[in-house]
């Protein structure tokens, strides 16, 4: 039995779903999961503490999810885990260039560029707006194939650990073409819509970064936050269209996990997965 | 500084967002959060283990989120926490009647009936379908006011703890009328749409329960799972309409948390929260 | 030539279409129809009168359509018809348990549970809202297959009468699975959407019953009526989606009646029915 | 107590709703309704028979609803009623020029030009397509104000009869501007959308007339029928938009009938009608 | 190298796209284009001037696009061109009867009846409303096949000129059935939707003609203009649906021009045109 | 009377509407327009020829519209015009840096960054796809305010010329914030949606540039072209939503040109412009 640890610092939309993607019906018998999180807070002290907490749970491998992995909190956390001998993989929305540094330090990294930053301004973001944005982003990351790339990378590590191998930690920047290929969409216009939605989702970060870090006038940054969330909402509408196309053709790809961790496949709704 | 613990066993759609709802922009200085989870798995052994893990993190209060809180895992977990002297509140999709038992044992409980069970059959549910369903449900729970009821109950407990009081643990069944009132929707047709979506969301469980627990023929239960998820998708479309109505009238209620935990309010997009 | 009588007391959404479903292009030469109705009113006196009026028209069989067939008006009407020797079948939204009683008394019954009650409160329902609700419900009952079940049952009775047999009066509770199967939808997601819409349509009655019979505060019951009608509107949107799926695949099932009452079949739009 | 008779020959979309529009909650105590119909069939013999049947029910006034009122069946029916001394008003989709003849003969007439003919070809029209078309048309006639014009004309006749007057039978061609004004829509774009939908609905007849009476090639007329029904579906979508606009502004006009037949008014959802 | 001249007087929605339809990727080497226009103005003097300007550019054939080709400006323009020996083809929204006159005078004519007049009233039409209407109309003319008919007629003339023949000038009234056939839509419901949209687009002119030429009251004609543009917007929505159907079936017909002017064909998105 | 010349080389979506935006109802008496174009072709020789043709028409000022104004054709054209003493303003989608060069050479420039390049690959783009893309882009540029910025800049030049002044040629890069402000949208969420659509429209160029200039594999660039056009279609859907919001609030800004070139204003549909 492999034990997978997740350290969640702050939030990106990959984070709330990531461990669930590995065992969507809670049936797997080949691995178990431990998650430790400090909630929205990702300060360095808290991050270090929860990293140590995770170490006490003795994971065979650890994934540190956070926004901007170059900030102090996530940095301290992954170093703490690595020092303790836990193979560690960063999952973050950026920055891409971090991948080199991670490589040098023997860590892994999965950069999910389409998992754009939220519009985190007090004049705009309240709990409900936050949850709505996460819902939209989760839908986008699901249908565009981003989640497929992420969980298949983790599944591959689990397989290596189950085989008693030292895992080869991935160093990947999840791009549009990787995601769309992994999405399993079969209709070419469904793919085109998903690709367009991917671009939209990725572009959200340009607006939120401007709103949160550059713009000083509150009327302007509030409007920018709203524009960014509208962009993500449109992306969610578009991926919904893409998935509907697959339903219309009865060709939705489904890849359920088997009890033993194997991945099955099916396309027609009324057929058995194989 | 109050420390709030979340023990997450298995998944309901309230679970991935719950701690984020308390501190949507990661600015609060009056409390901190610890989350421990065993992922999708909610077996009794694992549940007990993670409950003990959470105890070591010394939370002032603990929330145990899980589907069906009357099953063994969640039961063991909350008893473990209570025995250790941690005030404990159950957050679950049911059963309602558990509230009495919780009351007797000095625990709290928040039953979120609209947070319906997923269509957890191998012929239907794969990681992507799981995430899409969660995205839809998160949107429904957000806009219908369910999340408002939940986080406001937790905020109230935090306030009591901050004031040095022994917290009065809530025993609540979140109903449609409670939720819609908490939603802050101002247009009466937006409320009507949200109320209709609430009914739809709640009704999903009838279909998934039939699909997962009663129906034996795989062609039938697969079709039932699909119907259930279409129902949730329609509910998500409808709450989106409800929120759009508020946008069209520039009357979206926003209640951001202040740094000190206070809750501000605003309606017009371009106005300062107060 | 068989003569079919319809006695319409009050309104359910099956009622305005029921005789038209038997002869959609007014071409049948094997039967004729007589409808007598007292409009919206279904009081016992009026119901008895119109029942007697129908008897004078000498129908070979009579169908009594009404809401809640256990109320006095419909009860008197069917007993009057039965006493006069007219084989009588009740068509109503409920109650289901009436079927036993009908059986005992040698009558037939078709309970259409998805044909939910309207939000009949003066603060809410005016002529236009009434018509809009009926339009939505008619669409839902059409596409989900409910109407198919109903008219096929009547067609079967006509066939028996044409063959000179004593008709075997049906005793049926039209359920979701019966309806969806009768709908002839071919795409499994179209079926799933129709099934979800069926649930929504059926659920409307919970809200309208609460609004019309339980709730006393007018602000509350008005809002409940509005929620109920939004739920039916969403169901109508969803069945429209389901039918569009069939159009997209050029697989809409069409079963036109032939002049002689036979039922033909076709799927492709540009093909002859057989 | 005034008794209103409806003789329904064949079907137009005004027909299934017309008596219900007068007493939408079945509460009126100032009038009663009798409907007699021969179903879809509107042959001269059947029409005469049911006219005589209606006469035996002693209506104070009779309304004869049918498609194309210049055909034999409806003509015989209204003459039969008139001969029997029953004040008679034709309600039909045309022809307009009939109004003059009706005037000469002392009858009334309401021509509902937007209530377009269905695509009645065996290769296209089956019971479900028929019902779906009626649902769409009912929605269009409801929201565009056509139904308002019709039922207000009938209500006016009832008032005259209640006052013991000889009713002044209306001779009206329901036009777009009459309808839109009667609709009570308040937003000017809602009116514009309703007006556009009215044009679409009216235009349907051009396509169905071509399909049913002129075109001989079955592939062509089948396609024309489909185009006509798509046109009506689009009109229904558009009036739905128009009504939603009023919901968004909380200004839906509601004019419920009082128990005594008076017409009340309200605009805000949560307000009492006056 | 053939030189094609376009004289654009005033605007119809065929006009802004017409020369681009011949060489959509700017690759053709077998012909060149000259356009001269006087903008929105189509007065007789200006029209004559620009006609002379076009003559100096020595086109092998000239197309005069304008609304209402029977007015003075377009008439003078085409006569000027014809006198100068330039084969001339009128492209206009009407009137149809002009075709006979054109035939007598040795000119060609393409009447595009679905290219309806805009709502040109100062209380309604501003630059943005004008552009939005054109966008909707361009989409309608594209998908319904109208543009196909037009550019294929021109391509045929180019082929004749390239072959050194005296071109046979077309005299065509572009009808619904010609357009839908040329559209290349393959799904029969896509065709039905396109046909319905065609009718809507054509009907716009009835409303705008009434608004611009008959109605004197400004409140009334402003509302009529708005209704007309809503009608075109609905038509655009409907053709979008039609094209989506083709995308869902991966059967969008594409007929790109080859460098040498030949027209290639393809249906699947990922296949080479032939 | 001022004479405005437009030289159109190749196509961007600003080009087909630009002169019409100045005189949307063809009523202006203070200026006249001359357009000369070489159609889709923008080669250097053709561009020079048509520039000379425009010079012979003696415009008081000339606007050269084209994609990528740094290519040879547009460059030769504007230099030819400038040498002939015609004040010349470039209107193009880029590059921005050209503005400096234009300034040095005494020319004006309006860079419309949101007017993104089309997916000009033979495997994808045929005449209909081209026209559909233009329709979508025209709608986006209309509602986001881009067209407002452009035509107001030209109107200002006309005013200067009418006043006998030497016109101050504009050097402007039309940005999102300029456009949204010029759009006159009043609801803040309408603005947010328009801003999001602007970003989407601008982003299209990233995909089409990759598809047309970088990518060599035809399967890949064809898919990229399709994604780009889906992105523009989504932007068009979103601006349509934005405009609908204004309709719902009866606050669409309309700024019709008066006969004398003055710009009037109104918001309510049924009110006179001032």
mmCIF file of N, CA, C and O in Angstrom, chain E residues 21 23 25-26 32-38 40 46 53 57 122-127 129 131 135-136 139 142 230 233 240 243-244 247 254-256 266 272, chain F residues 21 23 25-26 32-38 40 46 53 57 122-127 129 131 135-136 139 142 230 233 240 243-244 247 254-256 266 272:
data_model
loop_
_atom_site.group_PDB
_atom_site.id
_atom_site.type_symbol
_atom_site.label_atom_id
_atom_site.label_comp_id
_atom_site.label_asym_id
_atom_site.label_seq_id
_atom_site.Cartn_x
_atom_site.Cartn_y
_atom_site.Cartn_z
ATOM 1 N N UNK E 21 -15.450 37.334 -50.767
ATOM 2 C CA UNK E 21 -15.944 35.968 -50.965
ATOM 3 C C UNK E 21 -15.255 35.280 -52.144
ATOM 4 O O UNK E 21 -15.212 34.051 -52.216
ATOM 5 N N UNK E 23 -12.074 35.548 -52.925
ATOM 6 C CA UNK E 23 -10.640 35.293 -52.722
ATOM 7 C C UNK E 23 -10.361 35.396 -51.235
ATOM 8 O O UNK E 23 -9.643 36.286 -50.775
ATOM 9 N N UNK E 25 -8.639 34.045 -48.978
ATOM 10 C CA UNK E 25 -7.303 34.060 -48.360
ATOM 11 C C UNK E 25 -6.315 34.894 -49.153
ATOM 12 O O UNK E 25 -5.109 34.822 -48.928
ATOM 13 N N UNK E 26 -6.823 35.686 -50.113
ATOM 14 C CA UNK E 26 -5.963 36.594 -50.879
ATOM 15 C C UNK E 26 -4.861 35.846 -51.610
ATOM 16 O O UNK E 26 -3.712 36.287 -51.630
ATOM 17 N N UNK E 32 -8.021 39.982 -60.575
ATOM 18 C CA UNK E 32 -7.826 41.024 -59.571
ATOM 19 C C UNK E 32 -9.101 41.836 -59.447
ATOM 20 O O UNK E 32 -9.985 41.797 -60.304
ATOM 21 N N UNK E 33 -9.178 42.556 -58.338
ATOM 22 C CA UNK E 33 -10.406 43.225 -57.974
ATOM 23 C C UNK E 33 -10.159 44.726 -57.860
ATOM 24 O O UNK E 33 -9.097 45.145 -57.428
ATOM 25 N N UNK E 34 -11.134 45.503 -58.300
ATOM 26 C CA UNK E 34 -11.137 46.941 -57.998
ATOM 27 C C UNK E 34 -12.516 47.286 -57.433
ATOM 28 O O UNK E 34 -13.537 46.932 -58.028
ATOM 29 N N UNK E 35 -12.495 47.957 -56.309
ATOM 30 C CA UNK E 35 -13.734 48.425 -55.712
ATOM 31 C C UNK E 35 -13.703 49.944 -55.676
ATOM 32 O O UNK E 35 -12.687 50.528 -55.299
ATOM 33 N N UNK E 36 -14.803 50.556 -56.069
ATOM 34 C CA UNK E 36 -14.956 51.995 -55.869
ATOM 35 C C UNK E 36 -16.307 52.210 -55.196
ATOM 36 O O UNK E 36 -17.284 51.537 -55.537
ATOM 37 N N UNK E 37 -16.321 53.120 -54.238
ATOM 38 C CA UNK E 37 -17.561 53.332 -53.515
ATOM 39 C C UNK E 37 -17.694 54.784 -53.104
ATOM 40 O O UNK E 37 -16.698 55.481 -52.891
ATOM 41 N N UNK E 38 -18.941 55.217 -52.967
ATOM 42 C CA UNK E 38 -19.200 56.550 -52.431
ATOM 43 C C UNK E 38 -19.709 56.455 -50.999
ATOM 44 O O UNK E 38 -20.373 57.358 -50.506
ATOM 45 N N UNK E 40 -21.932 55.489 -47.806
ATOM 46 C CA UNK E 40 -23.361 55.318 -47.570
ATOM 47 C C UNK E 40 -24.216 56.079 -48.590
ATOM 48 O O UNK E 40 -25.339 55.689 -48.895
ATOM 49 N N UNK E 46 -23.415 61.590 -57.193
ATOM 50 C CA UNK E 46 -22.285 60.818 -56.653
ATOM 51 C C UNK E 46 -22.174 59.478 -57.350
ATOM 52 O O UNK E 46 -21.077 59.015 -57.681
ATOM 53 N N UNK E 53 -15.455 56.871 -62.262
ATOM 54 C CA UNK E 53 -14.169 56.514 -61.640
ATOM 55 C C UNK E 53 -13.858 55.049 -61.869
ATOM 56 O O UNK E 53 -12.724 54.673 -62.191
ATOM 57 N N UNK E 57 -10.746 52.582 -64.230
ATOM 58 C CA UNK E 57 -9.918 51.476 -63.730
ATOM 59 C C UNK E 57 -10.026 50.246 -64.632
ATOM 60 O O UNK E 57 -9.425 49.213 -64.350
ATOM 61 N N UNK E 122 -33.435 57.892 -37.373
ATOM 62 C CA UNK E 122 -32.476 58.576 -36.499
ATOM 63 C C UNK E 122 -32.707 58.276 -35.023
ATOM 64 O O UNK E 122 -31.780 58.288 -34.219
ATOM 65 N N UNK E 123 -33.965 58.041 -34.645
ATOM 66 C CA UNK E 123 -34.247 57.719 -33.244
ATOM 67 C C UNK E 123 -33.733 56.330 -32.881
ATOM 68 O O UNK E 123 -33.692 55.963 -31.710
ATOM 69 N N UNK E 124 -33.367 55.550 -33.868
ATOM 70 C CA UNK E 124 -32.959 54.173 -33.593
ATOM 71 C C UNK E 124 -31.530 53.869 -34.041
ATOM 72 O O UNK E 124 -30.748 53.281 -33.308
ATOM 73 N N UNK E 125 -31.212 54.211 -35.249
ATOM 74 C CA UNK E 125 -29.976 53.723 -35.860
ATOM 75 C C UNK E 125 -28.806 54.653 -35.615
ATOM 76 O O UNK E 125 -28.787 55.782 -36.102
ATOM 77 N N UNK E 126 -27.825 54.144 -34.909
ATOM 78 C CA UNK E 126 -26.568 54.861 -34.766
ATOM 79 C C UNK E 126 -25.462 53.965 -35.321
ATOM 80 O O UNK E 126 -25.753 52.854 -35.792
ATOM 81 N N UNK E 127 -24.239 54.425 -35.342
ATOM 82 C CA UNK E 127 -23.196 53.601 -35.981
ATOM 83 C C UNK E 127 -23.107 52.181 -35.415
ATOM 84 O O UNK E 127 -22.930 51.222 -36.170
ATOM 85 N N UNK E 129 -25.451 50.321 -33.738
ATOM 86 C CA UNK E 129 -26.625 49.530 -34.100
ATOM 87 C C UNK E 129 -26.526 49.101 -35.569
ATOM 88 O O UNK E 129 -26.893 47.966 -35.929
ATOM 89 N N UNK E 131 -23.748 48.588 -37.301
ATOM 90 C CA UNK E 131 -22.734 47.547 -37.462
ATOM 91 C C UNK E 131 -23.224 46.208 -36.902
ATOM 92 O O UNK E 131 -22.976 45.143 -37.490
ATOM 93 N N UNK E 135 -23.575 42.725 -38.890
ATOM 94 C CA UNK E 135 -22.947 41.484 -38.429
ATOM 95 C C UNK E 135 -23.963 40.342 -38.432
ATOM 96 O O UNK E 135 -23.685 39.240 -38.918
ATOM 97 N N UNK E 136 -25.157 40.624 -37.901
ATOM 98 C CA UNK E 136 -26.196 39.589 -37.870
ATOM 99 C C UNK E 136 -26.588 39.169 -39.289
ATOM 100 O O UNK E 136 -26.732 37.986 -39.580
ATOM 101 N N UNK E 139 -24.015 37.067 -41.059
ATOM 102 C CA UNK E 139 -24.032 35.679 -40.601
ATOM 103 C C UNK E 139 -25.191 34.919 -41.236
ATOM 104 O O UNK E 139 -25.025 33.779 -41.687
ATOM 105 N N UNK E 142 -24.490 34.217 -44.857
ATOM 106 C CA UNK E 142 -23.414 33.224 -44.991
ATOM 107 C C UNK E 142 -23.942 31.807 -44.863
ATOM 108 O O UNK E 142 -23.709 30.963 -45.728
ATOM 109 N N UNK E 230 -34.462 42.873 -33.822
ATOM 110 C CA UNK E 230 -34.561 41.656 -32.995
ATOM 111 C C UNK E 230 -34.840 40.438 -33.879
ATOM 112 O O UNK E 230 -34.351 39.341 -33.613
ATOM 113 N N UNK E 233 -31.605 39.488 -35.387
ATOM 114 C CA UNK E 233 -30.759 38.863 -34.365
ATOM 115 C C UNK E 233 -31.191 37.411 -34.135
ATOM 116 O O UNK E 233 -30.357 36.513 -34.033
ATOM 117 N N UNK E 240 -26.661 30.230 -36.527
ATOM 118 C CA UNK E 240 -25.540 29.765 -35.713
ATOM 119 C C UNK E 240 -25.816 28.337 -35.222
ATOM 120 O O UNK E 240 -24.926 27.475 -35.282
ATOM 121 N N UNK E 243 -25.255 25.929 -38.077
ATOM 122 C CA UNK E 243 -23.831 25.644 -38.338
ATOM 123 C C UNK E 243 -23.251 24.773 -37.224
ATOM 124 O O UNK E 243 -22.428 23.896 -37.478
ATOM 125 N N UNK E 244 -23.693 25.010 -35.997
ATOM 126 C CA UNK E 244 -23.235 24.157 -34.891
ATOM 127 C C UNK E 244 -23.642 22.696 -35.128
ATOM 128 O O UNK E 244 -22.889 21.782 -34.808
ATOM 129 N N UNK E 247 -21.132 21.262 -37.157
ATOM 130 C CA UNK E 247 -19.894 21.028 -36.389
ATOM 131 C C UNK E 247 -20.030 19.774 -35.526
ATOM 132 O O UNK E 247 -19.093 18.980 -35.432
ATOM 133 N N UNK E 254 -16.752 22.903 -46.550
ATOM 134 C CA UNK E 254 -15.808 24.002 -46.821
ATOM 135 C C UNK E 254 -15.417 23.927 -48.288
ATOM 136 O O UNK E 254 -15.036 22.858 -48.771
ATOM 137 N N UNK E 255 -15.500 25.045 -48.960
ATOM 138 C CA UNK E 255 -15.147 25.087 -50.382
ATOM 139 C C UNK E 255 -14.141 26.200 -50.650
ATOM 140 O O UNK E 255 -14.473 27.214 -51.270
ATOM 141 N N UNK E 256 -12.894 26.012 -50.196
ATOM 142 C CA UNK E 256 -11.895 27.063 -50.382
ATOM 143 C C UNK E 256 -11.526 27.238 -51.860
ATOM 144 O O UNK E 256 -11.523 26.284 -52.631
ATOM 145 N N UNK E 266 -14.338 20.010 -48.965
ATOM 146 C CA UNK E 266 -14.058 19.095 -47.870
ATOM 147 C C UNK E 266 -15.207 19.153 -46.868
ATOM 148 O O UNK E 266 -15.954 20.124 -46.838
ATOM 149 N N UNK E 272 -7.894 16.990 -45.995
ATOM 150 C CA UNK E 272 -7.422 17.920 -47.019
ATOM 151 C C UNK E 272 -8.552 18.230 -47.996
ATOM 152 O O UNK E 272 -9.300 17.327 -48.369
ATOM 153 N N UNK F 21 -19.709 53.717 -40.675
ATOM 154 C CA UNK F 21 -19.819 54.203 -39.300
ATOM 155 C C UNK F 21 -19.938 55.720 -39.234
ATOM 156 O O UNK F 21 -20.442 56.279 -38.260
ATOM 157 N N UNK F 23 -21.646 57.611 -41.311
ATOM 158 C CA UNK F 23 -22.886 58.146 -41.890
ATOM 159 C C UNK F 23 -23.885 57.002 -41.987
ATOM 160 O O UNK F 23 -24.279 56.571 -43.066
ATOM 161 N N UNK F 25 -26.944 56.408 -41.638
ATOM 162 C CA UNK F 25 -28.236 56.442 -42.339
ATOM 163 C C UNK F 25 -28.153 57.188 -43.665
ATOM 164 O O UNK F 25 -29.166 57.544 -44.244
ATOM 165 N N UNK F 26 -26.906 57.455 -44.115
ATOM 166 C CA UNK F 26 -26.704 58.097 -45.414
ATOM 167 C C UNK F 26 -27.405 59.446 -45.503
ATOM 168 O O UNK F 26 -28.030 59.775 -46.498
ATOM 169 N N UNK F 32 -18.377 63.889 -47.955
ATOM 170 C CA UNK F 32 -18.639 62.751 -48.833
ATOM 171 C C UNK F 32 -17.468 61.794 -48.767
ATOM 172 O O UNK F 32 -16.381 62.136 -48.319
ATOM 173 N N UNK F 33 -17.729 60.588 -49.229
ATOM 174 C CA UNK F 33 -16.778 59.500 -49.051
ATOM 175 C C UNK F 33 -16.373 58.936 -50.405
ATOM 176 O O UNK F 33 -17.188 58.871 -51.320
ATOM 177 N N UNK F 34 -15.119 58.584 -50.517
ATOM 178 C CA UNK F 34 -14.675 57.789 -51.661
ATOM 179 C C UNK F 34 -13.869 56.604 -51.136
ATOM 180 O O UNK F 34 -12.952 56.801 -50.323
ATOM 181 N N UNK F 35 -14.234 55.436 -51.603
ATOM 182 C CA UNK F 35 -13.492 54.241 -51.231
ATOM 183 C C UNK F 35 -12.885 53.638 -52.493
ATOM 184 O O UNK F 35 -13.580 53.524 -53.509
ATOM 185 N N UNK F 36 -11.658 53.258 -52.403
ATOM 186 C CA UNK F 36 -11.037 52.479 -53.485
ATOM 187 C C UNK F 36 -10.362 51.282 -52.838
ATOM 188 O O UNK F 36 -9.767 51.407 -51.776
ATOM 189 N N UNK F 37 -10.503 50.147 -53.492
ATOM 190 C CA UNK F 37 -9.941 48.940 -52.897
ATOM 191 C C UNK F 37 -9.468 47.988 -53.974
ATOM 192 O O UNK F 37 -9.996 47.963 -55.088
ATOM 193 N N UNK F 38 -8.476 47.199 -53.596
ATOM 194 C CA UNK F 38 -8.016 46.133 -54.499
ATOM 195 C C UNK F 38 -8.498 44.776 -53.992
ATOM 196 O O UNK F 38 -7.926 43.752 -54.317
ATOM 197 N N UNK F 40 -9.122 41.599 -51.641
ATOM 198 C CA UNK F 40 -8.309 40.870 -50.675
ATOM 199 C C UNK F 40 -6.816 41.055 -50.923
ATOM 200 O O UNK F 40 -5.997 40.997 -50.007
ATOM 201 N N UNK F 46 -0.236 46.304 -56.723
ATOM 202 C CA UNK F 46 -1.646 46.640 -56.675
ATOM 203 C C UNK F 46 -1.910 47.781 -55.708
ATOM 204 O O UNK F 46 -2.697 48.678 -55.978
ATOM 205 N N UNK F 53 -5.008 55.634 -57.825
ATOM 206 C CA UNK F 53 -6.411 55.804 -58.208
ATOM 207 C C UNK F 53 -7.132 56.702 -57.203
ATOM 208 O O UNK F 53 -7.911 57.576 -57.568
ATOM 209 N N UNK F 57 -9.066 60.906 -57.136
ATOM 210 C CA UNK F 57 -10.403 61.275 -56.652
ATOM 211 C C UNK F 57 -10.349 62.450 -55.682
ATOM 212 O O UNK F 57 -11.363 62.868 -55.135
ATOM 213 N N UNK F 122 -5.785 27.230 -46.123
ATOM 214 C CA UNK F 122 -6.662 26.640 -47.136
ATOM 215 C C UNK F 122 -7.460 25.450 -46.626
ATOM 216 O O UNK F 122 -8.568 25.183 -47.093
ATOM 217 N N UNK F 123 -6.887 24.710 -45.689
ATOM 218 C CA UNK F 123 -7.606 23.564 -45.127
ATOM 219 C C UNK F 123 -8.780 24.017 -44.243
ATOM 220 O O UNK F 123 -9.615 23.214 -43.841
ATOM 221 N N UNK F 124 -8.798 25.292 -43.917
ATOM 222 C CA UNK F 124 -9.823 25.767 -42.985
ATOM 223 C C UNK F 124 -10.719 26.851 -43.581
ATOM 224 O O UNK F 124 -11.937 26.800 -43.472
ATOM 225 N N UNK F 125 -10.091 27.841 -44.169
ATOM 226 C CA UNK F 125 -10.837 29.046 -44.517
ATOM 227 C C UNK F 125 -11.420 28.992 -45.922
ATOM 228 O O UNK F 125 -10.688 28.957 -46.900
ATOM 229 N N UNK F 126 -12.737 28.997 -45.982
ATOM 230 C CA UNK F 126 -13.406 29.139 -47.274
ATOM 231 C C UNK F 126 -14.245 30.422 -47.203
ATOM 232 O O UNK F 126 -14.241 31.115 -46.170
ATOM 233 N N UNK F 127 -14.935 30.782 -48.261
ATOM 234 C CA UNK F 127 -15.658 32.069 -48.236
ATOM 235 C C UNK F 127 -16.635 32.180 -47.074
ATOM 236 O O UNK F 127 -16.737 33.248 -46.446
ATOM 237 N N UNK F 129 -16.701 30.534 -44.057
ATOM 238 C CA UNK F 129 -15.986 30.659 -42.776
ATOM 239 C C UNK F 129 -15.420 32.064 -42.630
ATOM 240 O O UNK F 129 -15.436 32.639 -41.530
ATOM 241 N N UNK F 131 -16.625 34.853 -43.936
ATOM 242 C CA UNK F 131 -17.706 35.814 -43.669
ATOM 243 C C UNK F 131 -18.240 35.656 -42.241
ATOM 244 O O UNK F 131 -18.532 36.652 -41.566
ATOM 245 N N UNK F 135 -18.327 38.477 -39.378
ATOM 246 C CA UNK F 135 -19.558 38.845 -38.670
ATOM 247 C C UNK F 135 -19.312 38.859 -37.158
ATOM 248 O O UNK F 135 -19.696 39.800 -36.457
ATOM 249 N N UNK F 136 -18.643 37.822 -36.667
ATOM 250 C CA UNK F 136 -18.354 37.760 -35.229
ATOM 251 C C UNK F 136 -17.460 38.913 -34.794
ATOM 252 O O UNK F 136 -17.698 39.549 -33.764
ATOM 253 N N UNK F 139 -19.178 42.255 -34.690
ATOM 254 C CA UNK F 139 -20.001 42.399 -33.495
ATOM 255 C C UNK F 139 -19.145 42.730 -32.272
ATOM 256 O O UNK F 139 -19.483 43.602 -31.475
ATOM 257 N N UNK F 142 -17.899 46.275 -32.449
ATOM 258 C CA UNK F 142 -19.006 47.221 -32.249
ATOM 259 C C UNK F 142 -19.298 47.443 -30.775
ATOM 260 O O UNK F 142 -19.325 48.579 -30.293
ATOM 261 N N UNK F 230 -13.359 29.687 -32.862
ATOM 262 C CA UNK F 230 -14.262 29.435 -31.728
ATOM 263 C C UNK F 230 -14.082 30.518 -30.665
ATOM 264 O O UNK F 230 -15.044 30.927 -30.015
ATOM 265 N N UNK F 233 -15.927 33.474 -31.851
ATOM 266 C CA UNK F 233 -17.368 33.235 -31.710
ATOM 267 C C UNK F 233 -17.816 33.413 -30.256
ATOM 268 O O UNK F 233 -18.845 34.021 -29.982
ATOM 269 N N UNK F 240 -22.704 40.071 -27.144
ATOM 270 C CA UNK F 240 -24.158 40.061 -27.316
ATOM 271 C C UNK F 240 -24.838 40.083 -25.937
ATOM 272 O O UNK F 240 -25.793 40.833 -25.723
ATOM 273 N N UNK F 243 -24.646 43.580 -24.549
ATOM 274 C CA UNK F 243 -25.636 44.497 -25.148
ATOM 275 C C UNK F 243 -27.041 44.170 -24.653
ATOM 276 O O UNK F 243 -27.850 45.064 -24.413
ATOM 277 N N UNK F 244 -27.312 42.890 -24.466
ATOM 278 C CA UNK F 244 -28.613 42.513 -23.916
ATOM 279 C C UNK F 244 -28.806 43.093 -22.515
ATOM 280 O O UNK F 244 -29.909 43.502 -22.159
ATOM 281 N N UNK F 247 -30.071 46.366 -22.942
ATOM 282 C CA UNK F 247 -31.478 46.347 -23.367
ATOM 283 C C UNK F 247 -32.392 46.060 -22.176
ATOM 284 O O UNK F 247 -33.438 46.681 -22.032
ATOM 285 N N UNK F 254 -27.216 55.297 -27.679
ATOM 286 C CA UNK F 254 -27.275 55.497 -29.137
ATOM 287 C C UNK F 254 -26.771 56.905 -29.446
ATOM 288 O O UNK F 254 -27.211 57.868 -28.817
ATOM 289 N N UNK F 255 -25.861 56.980 -30.399
ATOM 290 C CA UNK F 255 -25.293 58.276 -30.761
ATOM 291 C C UNK F 255 -25.391 58.493 -32.270
ATOM 292 O O UNK F 255 -24.377 58.483 -32.976
ATOM 293 N N UNK F 256 -26.609 58.714 -32.760
ATOM 294 C CA UNK F 256 -26.770 58.886 -34.205
ATOM 295 C C UNK F 256 -26.133 60.187 -34.696
ATOM 296 O O UNK F 256 -26.098 61.180 -33.984
ATOM 297 N N UNK F 266 -28.789 59.397 -26.903
ATOM 298 C CA UNK F 266 -29.994 58.969 -26.193
ATOM 299 C C UNK F 266 -29.718 57.647 -25.494
ATOM 300 O O UNK F 266 -28.795 56.929 -25.872
ATOM 301 N N UNK F 272 -36.321 60.827 -27.776
ATOM 302 C CA UNK F 272 -35.682 61.505 -28.895
ATOM 303 C C UNK F 272 -34.202 61.724 -28.596
ATOM 304 O O UNK F 272 -33.851 62.085 -27.471
#
